[in-house]
Amino acid sequence: PRFKLERWETGASCFVRYTITRPDGRAASRVFNPDGFFRLHVGAGVVAVFVEADLGTESVTRRFRAKIHAYRTYVRSGEYQARFAQKRFRVLVVTTSWARVANLAALAEEEQAGHVFWFTTSDALLAATNFLMEPIWRQAAEAKPAIFLDPTQVVGQLAPV
């Protein structure tokens, strides 16, 4: 399929501080700060993608669990839909090693967010000719690498967080 990059934002322009209402009725401030965002037109569909660069310098469990919760809270607040005019998205996570990919993928699966997060290494990404259509990505529950934009998939049917 043909791709057209419709939108690209770096982390600084993706940063947003917003307010949610907690279960007790009080307001709480939250921050959403991905490393990047892009939206592609693919055939007749649109794919919204956040990007996270994991440098392997922090605890997998604490930092990445916090990221997953930040995505979930952002979506549930309605802020994502209002800002990006999309209901669904994926998150591409690029990290330092396949061992770290396995750890991050396991945590995403544990947090029931494995369908949203896709993982690869920086080496695999740099070696790819077309990183969207080469089997360099791993989803949480899948043991072998997959193609991020498989031409046989229905692009508009992306899983929500």
Coordinates of N, CA, C and O in Angstrom, one line a residue:
P1 N 0.8 -1.2 0.0 CA 0.0 0.0 0.0 C 0.9 1.3 0.0 O 2.0 1.2 0.4
R2 N 0.3 2.3 -0.4 CA 1.0 3.6 -0.4 C 0.7 4.3 0.9 O -0.4 4.3 1.4
F3 N 1.7 5.0 1.4 CA 1.6 5.7 2.7 C 1.8 7.2 2.4 O 2.6 7.6 1.5
K4 N 1.1 8.0 3.1 CA 1.2 9.4 3.1 C 1.3 9.9 4.5 O 0.4 9.8 5.3
L5 N 2.4 10.5 4.9 CA 2.6 11.1 6.2 C 1.8 12.3 6.3 O 2.0 13.3 5.6
E6 N 0.7 12.3 7.1 CA -0.1 13.5 7.2 C 0.3 14.4 8.4 O 0.1 15.6 8.3
R7 N 0.8 13.8 9.4 CA 1.2 14.6 10.6 C 2.4 14.0 11.3 O 2.5 12.8 11.5
W8 N 3.3 14.9 11.8 CA 4.4 14.4 12.6 C 4.6 15.5 13.7 O 4.6 16.7 13.4
E9 N 4.7 15.0 14.9 CA 5.0 15.9 16.0 C 6.1 15.3 16.9 O 6.1 14.0 17.1
T10 N 7.0 16.1 17.3 CA 8.0 15.6 18.2 C 7.5 15.7 19.7 O 6.5 16.2 19.9
G11 N 8.3 15.1 20.6 CA 7.9 15.0 22.0 C 7.5 16.3 22.6 O 6.5 16.4 23.3
A12 N 8.2 17.4 22.3 CA 7.9 18.7 22.9 C 6.5 19.2 22.5 O 5.8 19.8 23.3
S13 N 6.1 19.0 21.2 CA 4.8 19.4 20.8 C 3.7 18.4 21.2 O 2.5 18.8 21.1
C14 N 4.1 17.2 21.6 CA 3.1 16.2 22.1 C 2.7 16.4 23.5 O 1.7 16.0 24.0
F15 N 3.6 17.1 24.3 CA 3.5 17.3 25.7 C 2.1 18.0 26.0 O 1.8 19.0 25.4
V16 N 1.4 17.4 27.0 CA 0.1 18.1 27.4 C -0.1 17.8 28.9 O 0.2 16.8 29.4
R17 N -0.5 18.9 29.5 CA -1.0 18.8 30.9 C -2.5 18.9 30.9 O -3.0 19.8 30.2
Y18 N -3.2 18.0 31.5 CA -4.7 18.1 31.5 C -5.2 17.7 32.9 O -4.5 17.2 33.7
T19 N -6.5 17.9 33.0 CA -7.1 17.6 34.3 C -8.2 16.5 34.2 O -8.9 16.5 33.2
I20 N -8.2 15.6 35.1 CA -9.2 14.6 35.2 C -10.0 14.7 36.5 O -9.5 15.4 37.4
T21 N -11.1 14.1 36.5 CA -11.9 14.1 37.7 C -11.7 12.7 38.4 O -12.0 11.7 37.7
R22 N -11.2 12.7 39.6 CA -11.0 11.4 40.3 C -12.3 10.8 40.8 O -13.3 11.5 40.8
P23 N -12.3 9.6 41.1 CA -13.5 8.9 41.6 C -14.2 9.7 42.8 O -15.4 9.6 43.0
D24 N -13.3 10.3 43.6 CA -13.9 11.1 44.8 C -14.4 12.4 44.4 O -14.9 13.2 45.2
G25 N -14.4 12.8 43.1 CA -14.9 14.0 42.6 C -13.9 15.2 42.5 O -14.2 16.2 42.0
R26 N -12.7 15.0 43.1 CA -11.7 16.0 43.0 C -11.0 16.0 41.7 O -10.8 15.0 41.1
A27 N -10.5 17.2 41.3 CA -9.7 17.3 40.1 C -8.3 16.9 40.4 O -7.7 17.1 41.5
A28 N -7.6 16.3 39.4 CA -6.2 15.9 39.5 C -5.6 16.2 38.1 O -6.1 16.0 37.1
S29 N -4.4 16.8 38.3 CA -3.6 17.2 37.1 C -2.8 15.9 36.6 O -2.2 15.2 37.4
R30 N -2.7 15.7 35.3 CA -2.0 14.6 34.7 C -1.1 15.2 33.6 O -1.4 16.2 33.0
V31 N -0.1 14.5 33.2 CA 0.8 14.8 32.2 C 0.9 13.7 31.2 O 1.0 12.5 31.6
F32 N 0.9 14.0 29.9 CA 1.1 13.0 28.8 C 2.2 13.5 28.0 O 2.2 14.6 27.5
N33 N 3.3 12.7 27.9 CA 4.5 13.2 27.3 C 5.2 12.1 26.4 O 6.2 11.6 26.8
P34 N 4.6 11.7 25.3 CA 5.3 10.7 24.4 C 6.4 11.3 23.7 O 6.6 12.6 23.7
D35 N 7.3 10.5 23.1 CA 8.5 11.0 22.4 C 8.1 11.5 21.0 O 8.8 12.3 20.5
G36 N 7.0 11.1 20.5 CA 6.6 11.5 19.1 C 5.3 11.0 18.7 O 4.7 10.1 19.4
F37 N 4.7 11.5 17.7 CA 3.4 11.1 17.1 C 3.5 11.3 15.6 O 4.0 12.2 15.1
F38 N 2.9 10.3 14.9 CA 2.7 10.5 13.5 C 1.3 9.9 13.1 O 0.8 8.9 13.7
R39 N 0.8 10.4 12.0 CA -0.5 9.8 11.4 C -0.2 9.6 9.9 O 0.3 10.5 9.2
L40 N -0.5 8.4 9.5 CA -0.3 8.0 8.1 C -1.7 7.8 7.4 O -2.6 7.2 8.1
H41 N -1.8 8.2 6.2 CA -2.9 7.7 5.4 C -2.4 6.5 4.7 O -1.3 6.5 4.1
V42 N -3.1 5.4 4.8 CA -2.7 4.1 4.2 C -3.9 3.6 3.4 O -4.9 3.2 4.0
G43 N -3.8 3.7 2.1 CA -5.0 3.4 1.3 C -6.2 4.3 1.7 O -6.0 5.5 1.7
A44 N -7.3 3.7 2.1 CA -8.4 4.5 2.5 C -8.5 4.7 4.0 O -9.4 5.4 4.5
G45 N -7.5 4.2 4.7 CA -7.5 4.3 6.1 C -6.5 5.3 6.7 O -5.7 5.8 6.0
V46 N -6.6 5.4 8.0 CA -5.6 6.3 8.7 C -5.1 5.5 9.9 O -5.8 4.8 10.6
V47 N -3.8 5.6 10.1 CA -3.2 5.0 11.3 C -2.5 6.0 12.1 O -1.7 6.8 11.6
A48 N -2.9 6.1 13.4 CA -2.3 7.0 14.4 C -1.3 6.3 15.2 O -1.6 5.2 15.7
V49 N -0.1 6.8 15.3 CA 1.0 6.1 16.0 C 1.8 7.1 16.9 O 2.3 8.1 16.5
F50 N 1.9 6.7 18.2 CA 2.8 7.3 19.1 C 4.2 6.6 19.0 O 4.2 5.4 18.8
V51 N 5.2 7.3 19.3 CA 6.6 6.7 19.3 C 7.2 6.9 20.7 O 7.1 8.0 21.3
E52 N 7.8 5.8 21.2 CA 8.6 5.9 22.5 C 10.0 5.3 22.2 O 10.1 4.3 21.7
A53 N 11.0 6.1 22.7 CA 12.3 5.6 22.6 C 12.8 5.2 24.0 O 12.8 6.1 24.9
D54 N 13.0 3.9 24.2 CA 13.4 3.4 25.5 C 15.0 3.2 25.4 O 15.4 2.3 24.7
L55 N 15.7 4.0 26.2 CA 17.2 3.9 26.2 C 17.7 2.9 27.1 O 18.9 2.7 27.2
G56 N 16.9 2.2 27.8 CA 17.3 1.1 28.7 C 18.0 1.6 30.0 O 18.8 0.8 30.6
T57 N 17.8 2.8 30.3 CA 18.5 3.4 31.5 C 17.7 3.3 32.8 O 18.2 3.6 33.8
E58 N 16.4 3.0 32.7 CA 15.5 3.0 33.9 C 14.9 1.6 34.1 O 14.9 0.8 33.2
S59 N 14.4 1.4 35.2 CA 13.7 0.2 35.6 C 12.6 -0.1 34.6 O 11.7 0.8 34.3
V60 N 12.6 -1.2 34.0 CA 11.5 -1.6 33.0 C 10.2 -1.5 33.7 O 9.2 -0.9 33.2
T61 N 10.1 -2.1 34.8 CA 8.8 -2.2 35.5 C 8.2 -0.9 35.9 O 7.1 -0.5 35.5
R62 N 8.9 -0.1 36.6 CA 8.4 1.2 37.1 C 8.1 2.2 36.0 O 7.0 2.7 35.9
R63 N 9.1 2.4 35.2 CA 8.9 3.5 34.2 C 7.9 3.1 33.1 O 7.0 3.8 32.7
F64 N 8.0 1.8 32.6 CA 7.1 1.4 31.5 C 5.7 1.2 32.0 O 4.7 1.6 31.3
R65 N 5.5 0.7 33.2 CA 4.1 0.6 33.7 C 3.5 2.0 33.8 O 2.3 2.2 33.5
A66 N 4.3 3.0 34.3 CA 3.8 4.4 34.3 C 3.4 4.9 33.0 O 2.4 5.6 32.8
K67 N 4.2 4.5 31.9 CA 3.9 5.0 30.6 C 2.6 4.4 30.1 O 1.7 5.0 29.5
I68 N 2.4 3.1 30.3 CA 1.1 2.4 30.0 C 0.0 3.1 30.6 O -1.1 3.4 30.0
H69 N 0.1 3.4 31.9 CA -1.0 4.0 32.6 C -1.3 5.4 32.1 O -2.4 5.9 32.1
A70 N -0.2 6.1 31.7 CA -0.4 7.5 31.2 C -1.1 7.4 29.9 O -2.0 8.3 29.6
Y71 N -0.8 6.5 29.0 CA -1.6 6.3 27.8 C -3.1 6.0 28.1 O -4.0 6.6 27.5
R72 N -3.3 5.1 29.0 CA -4.7 4.7 29.3 C -5.5 5.9 29.9 O -6.6 6.1 29.5
T73 N -4.9 6.6 30.8 CA -5.5 7.8 31.4 C -5.8 8.8 30.3 O -6.9 9.4 30.3
Y74 N -4.8 9.1 29.5 CA -5.0 10.1 28.4 C -6.2 9.8 27.5 O -7.0 10.6 27.2
V75 N -6.3 8.5 27.1 CA -7.4 8.1 26.2 C -8.7 8.2 27.0 O -9.7 8.8 26.4
R76 N -8.8 7.7 28.2 CA -10.0 7.7 28.9 C -10.5 9.1 29.3 O -11.7 9.3 29.5
S77 N -9.6 10.1 29.3 CA -10.0 11.5 29.6 C -10.7 12.1 28.5 O -11.4 13.1 28.7
G78 N -10.5 11.6 27.3 CA -11.1 12.2 26.1 C -10.2 13.2 25.4 O -10.5 13.7 24.3
E79 N -9.1 13.5 26.1 CA -8.1 14.5 25.5 C -7.5 14.0 24.2 O -7.3 14.8 23.3
Y80 N -7.2 12.7 24.1 CA -6.6 12.2 22.9 C -7.5 12.4 21.7 O -7.1 12.9 20.6
Q81 N -8.8 12.0 21.9 CA -9.7 12.1 20.8 C -9.9 13.5 20.4 O -10.0 13.9 19.2
A82 N -10.0 14.4 21.3 CA -10.2 15.8 21.0 C -9.0 16.4 20.3 O -9.2 17.2 19.4
R83 N -7.8 16.1 20.7 CA -6.6 16.7 20.1 C -6.2 16.1 18.7 O -5.8 16.7 17.8
F84 N -6.3 14.7 18.6 CA -5.8 14.1 17.4 C -6.9 13.6 16.5 O -6.6 13.0 15.4
A85 N -8.2 13.8 16.8 CA -9.3 13.4 16.0 C -9.3 11.9 15.6 O -9.6 11.6 14.5
Q86 N -8.8 11.1 16.5 CA -8.8 9.6 16.3 C -9.3 9.0 17.5 O -9.2 9.5 18.6
K87 N -9.8 7.8 17.4 CA -10.2 7.0 18.5 C -9.2 5.9 18.9 O -9.1 5.5 20.0
R88 N -8.4 5.5 17.9 CA -7.5 4.4 18.1 C -6.1 4.8 17.7 O -5.9 5.7 16.9
F89 N -5.1 4.1 18.3 CA -3.8 4.3 18.0 C -2.9 3.1 18.3 O -3.4 2.2 19.0
R90 N -1.7 3.1 17.9 CA -0.7 2.2 18.3 C 0.5 2.9 18.9 O 0.7 4.1 18.6
V91 N 1.4 2.2 19.6 CA 2.6 2.8 20.1 C 3.7 2.0 19.7 O 3.8 0.8 19.9
L92 N 4.7 2.6 19.0 CA 5.9 1.9 18.5 C 7.0 2.2 19.6 O 7.3 3.4 19.8
V93 N 7.5 1.2 20.2 CA 8.6 1.4 21.2 C 9.9 0.8 20.6 O 10.0 -0.3 20.2
V94 N 10.9 1.7 20.6 CA 12.2 1.3 20.1 C 13.1 1.3 21.3 O 13.2 2.2 22.0
T95 N 13.8 0.1 21.5 CA 14.7 0.0 22.6 C 16.0 -0.6 22.3 O 16.3 -0.7 21.1
T96 N 16.8 -1.0 23.2 CA 18.2 -1.3 23.0 C 18.6 -2.7 22.7 O 19.6 -3.0 22.1
S97 N 17.7 -3.7 23.1 CA 18.0 -5.1 22.9 C 16.8 -5.9 22.8 O 15.7 -5.5 23.3
W98 N 16.9 -7.1 22.3 CA 15.8 -8.1 22.2 C 15.4 -8.6 23.6 O 14.2 -8.8 23.8
A99 N 16.3 -8.6 24.5 CA 16.0 -9.0 25.9 C 15.1 -8.0 26.5 O 14.1 -8.3 27.2
R100 N 15.4 -6.7 26.3 CA 14.6 -5.6 26.8 C 13.2 -5.6 26.1 O 12.2 -5.4 26.7
V101 N 13.2 -5.9 24.8 CA 11.9 -6.0 24.1 C 11.1 -7.1 24.8 O 9.9 -6.8 25.1
A102 N 11.6 -8.2 25.1 CA 10.9 -9.3 25.8 C 10.3 -8.8 27.1 O 9.2 -9.1 27.4
N103 N 11.2 -8.1 27.9 CA 10.7 -7.6 29.2 C 9.6 -6.6 29.1 O 8.6 -6.7 29.8
L104 N 9.7 -5.7 28.1 CA 8.7 -4.6 27.9 C 7.4 -5.3 27.4 O 6.3 -4.9 27.8
A105 N 7.5 -6.2 26.5 CA 6.4 -6.9 25.9 C 5.6 -7.7 27.0 O 4.4 -7.7 27.0
A106 N 6.4 -8.3 27.8 CA 5.7 -9.1 28.9 C 5.0 -8.2 29.9 O 3.9 -8.5 30.3
L107 N 5.5 -7.0 30.1 CA 4.9 -6.0 31.0 C 3.6 -5.5 30.3 O 2.6 -5.3 31.0
A108 N 3.7 -5.2 29.0 CA 2.5 -4.7 28.3 C 1.4 -5.8 28.3 O 0.2 -5.4 28.5
E109 N 1.8 -7.0 28.2 CA 0.8 -8.1 28.2 C 0.2 -8.2 29.6 O -1.0 -8.3 29.8
E110 N 1.0 -8.1 30.7 CA 0.5 -8.1 32.0 C -0.5 -7.0 32.3 O -1.4 -7.1 33.0
E111 N -0.2 -5.8 31.7 CA -1.1 -4.7 31.9 C -2.2 -4.6 30.9 O -3.0 -3.7 30.8
Q112 N -2.4 -5.7 30.2 CA -3.5 -5.9 29.2 C -3.5 -4.7 28.1 O -4.5 -4.2 27.7
A113 N -2.3 -4.4 27.7 CA -2.1 -3.4 26.7 C -1.2 -3.9 25.5 O -0.7 -3.1 24.7
G114 N -1.0 -5.2 25.5 CA -0.2 -5.8 24.5 C -0.6 -5.5 23.0 O 0.2 -5.5 22.1
H115 N -1.9 -5.3 22.8 CA -2.4 -5.1 21.5 C -2.1 -3.7 20.9 O -2.2 -3.5 19.8
V116 N -1.7 -2.8 21.8 CA -1.5 -1.4 21.4 C 0.0 -1.2 21.2 O 0.4 -0.5 20.3
F117 N 0.9 -1.8 22.0 CA 2.3 -1.6 22.0 C 3.0 -2.6 21.1 O 2.8 -3.8 21.2
W118 N 3.9 -2.1 20.2 CA 4.7 -2.8 19.3 C 6.2 -2.5 19.6 O 6.5 -1.3 19.7
F119 N 7.1 -3.5 19.6 CA 8.4 -3.3 20.1 C 9.4 -3.7 19.0 O 9.2 -4.7 18.3
T120 N 10.6 -3.0 19.0 CA 11.7 -3.4 18.2 C 13.0 -2.8 18.8 O 12.9 -2.1 19.8
T121 N 14.1 -3.2 18.2 CA 15.4 -2.6 18.7 C 15.8 -1.5 17.8 O 15.4 -1.5 16.6
S122 N 16.7 -0.7 18.3 CA 17.2 0.4 17.4 C 18.1 -0.2 16.3 O 18.0 0.3 15.2
D123 N 18.8 -1.3 16.5 CA 19.6 -1.9 15.5 C 18.7 -2.4 14.3 O 18.9 -2.3 13.2
A124 N 17.6 -3.1 14.7 CA 16.6 -3.6 13.7 C 16.0 -2.5 12.9 O 15.8 -2.6 11.7
L125 N 15.6 -1.4 13.6 CA 15.0 -0.3 13.0 C 16.0 0.4 11.9 O 15.6 0.7 10.8
L126 N 17.2 0.6 12.3 CA 18.2 1.2 11.5 C 18.6 0.3 10.3 O 18.9 0.8 9.2
A127 N 18.5 -1.0 10.4 CA 18.8 -1.9 9.4 C 17.7 -2.1 8.4 O 17.9 -2.6 7.2
A128 N 16.5 -1.7 8.7 CA 15.3 -1.9 7.9 C 15.3 -1.0 6.7 O 15.6 0.2 6.9
T129 N 14.8 -1.4 5.6 CA 14.6 -0.6 4.4 C 13.3 0.1 4.5 O 13.2 1.3 4.2
N130 N 12.3 -0.6 5.0 CA 11.0 0.0 5.2 C 10.5 -0.5 6.6 O 9.9 -1.6 6.6
F131 N 10.7 0.2 7.6 CA 10.4 -0.3 9.0 C 8.9 -0.5 9.2 O 8.6 -1.3 10.1
L132 N 8.1 0.0 8.4 CA 6.6 -0.2 8.6 C 6.2 -1.6 8.0 O 5.2 -2.2 8.5
M133 N 6.9 -2.1 7.0 CA 6.5 -3.3 6.3 C 7.5 -4.4 6.3 O 7.4 -5.3 5.5
E134 N 8.4 -4.4 7.3 CA 9.3 -5.5 7.5 C 9.1 -6.1 8.8 O 8.7 -5.4 9.8
P135 N 9.3 -7.4 8.9 CA 9.0 -8.1 10.2 C 10.1 -7.8 11.3 O 10.8 -8.7 11.7
I136 N 10.1 -6.6 11.8 CA 11.0 -6.2 12.8 C 10.3 -5.9 14.1 O 10.9 -5.6 15.1
W137 N 9.0 -6.0 14.2 CA 8.2 -5.6 15.3 C 7.7 -6.8 16.1 O 7.4 -7.8 15.5
R138 N 7.6 -6.7 17.4 CA 7.1 -7.7 18.3 C 5.9 -7.2 19.1 O 6.1 -6.1 19.7
Q139 N 4.8 -7.9 19.1 CA 3.7 -7.6 20.0 C 3.9 -8.4 21.2 O 4.5 -9.5 21.2
A140 N 3.2 -8.0 22.2 CA 3.4 -8.7 23.5 C 3.1 -10.2 23.5 O 4.0 -10.9 24.0
A141 N 2.1 -10.6 23.0 CA 1.7 -12.1 23.0 C 2.4 -12.9 21.9 O 2.3 -14.1 21.9
E142 N 3.0 -12.2 21.0 CA 3.6 -12.9 19.8 C 5.0 -13.2 20.1 O 5.8 -12.4 20.5
A143 N 5.4 -14.4 19.7 CA 6.8 -14.9 19.9 C 7.7 -14.4 18.8 O 8.9 -14.2 19.0
K144 N 7.2 -14.3 17.6 CA 8.1 -14.0 16.5 C 7.7 -12.6 16.0 O 6.6 -12.1 16.1
P145 N 8.7 -11.9 15.3 CA 8.5 -10.6 14.8 C 7.4 -10.5 13.7 O 7.2 -11.5 13.0
A146 N 6.8 -9.4 13.7 CA 5.7 -9.2 12.7 C 5.9 -7.9 11.9 O 6.7 -7.1 12.3
I147 N 5.1 -7.8 10.9 CA 5.1 -6.5 10.1 C 4.1 -5.6 10.7 O 3.0 -6.0 11.1
F148 N 4.5 -4.3 11.0 CA 3.6 -3.4 11.6 C 2.4 -3.0 10.7 O 1.3 -3.0 11.2
L149 N 2.6 -2.7 9.5 CA 1.5 -2.5 8.5 C 1.4 -3.6 7.5 O 1.9 -3.4 6.4
D150 N 0.8 -4.6 7.9 CA 0.6 -5.7 7.0 C -0.4 -5.4 5.9 O -1.5 -5.0 6.3
P151 N -0.1 -5.5 4.6 CA -1.1 -5.0 3.6 C -2.4 -5.8 3.6 O -3.4 -5.4 3.1
T152 N -2.4 -7.0 4.3 CA -3.6 -7.8 4.4 C -4.5 -7.4 5.5 O -5.7 -7.9 5.6
Q153 N -4.1 -6.5 6.4 CA -4.9 -6.1 7.6 C -5.9 -5.0 7.2 O -5.6 -4.3 6.2
V154 N -6.9 -4.9 8.0 CA -7.8 -3.8 7.8 C -7.3 -2.6 8.6 O -7.4 -2.7 9.9
V155 N -6.8 -1.6 8.0 CA -6.2 -0.5 8.7 C -7.1 0.2 9.7 O -6.7 0.6 10.8
G156 N -8.3 0.4 9.4 CA -9.2 1.1 10.2 C -9.6 0.4 11.5 O -10.3 0.9 12.3
Q157 N -9.3 -0.9 11.6 CA -9.7 -1.7 12.7 C -8.6 -1.8 13.8 O -8.3 -2.9 14.2
L158 N -8.0 -0.8 14.2 CA -7.0 -0.8 15.2 C -7.6 -0.9 16.6 O -8.6 -0.3 16.9
A159 N -6.9 -1.6 17.5 CA -7.4 -1.9 18.8 C -7.3 -0.7 19.7 O -6.2 -0.1 19.7
P160 N -8.3 -0.4 20.5 CA -8.2 0.7 21.5 C -7.4 0.3 22.7 O -7.2 -0.9 22.9
V161 N -6.9 1.2 23.5 CA -6.2 1.0 24.7 C -7.2 0.4 25.7 O -8.3 0.9 25.8

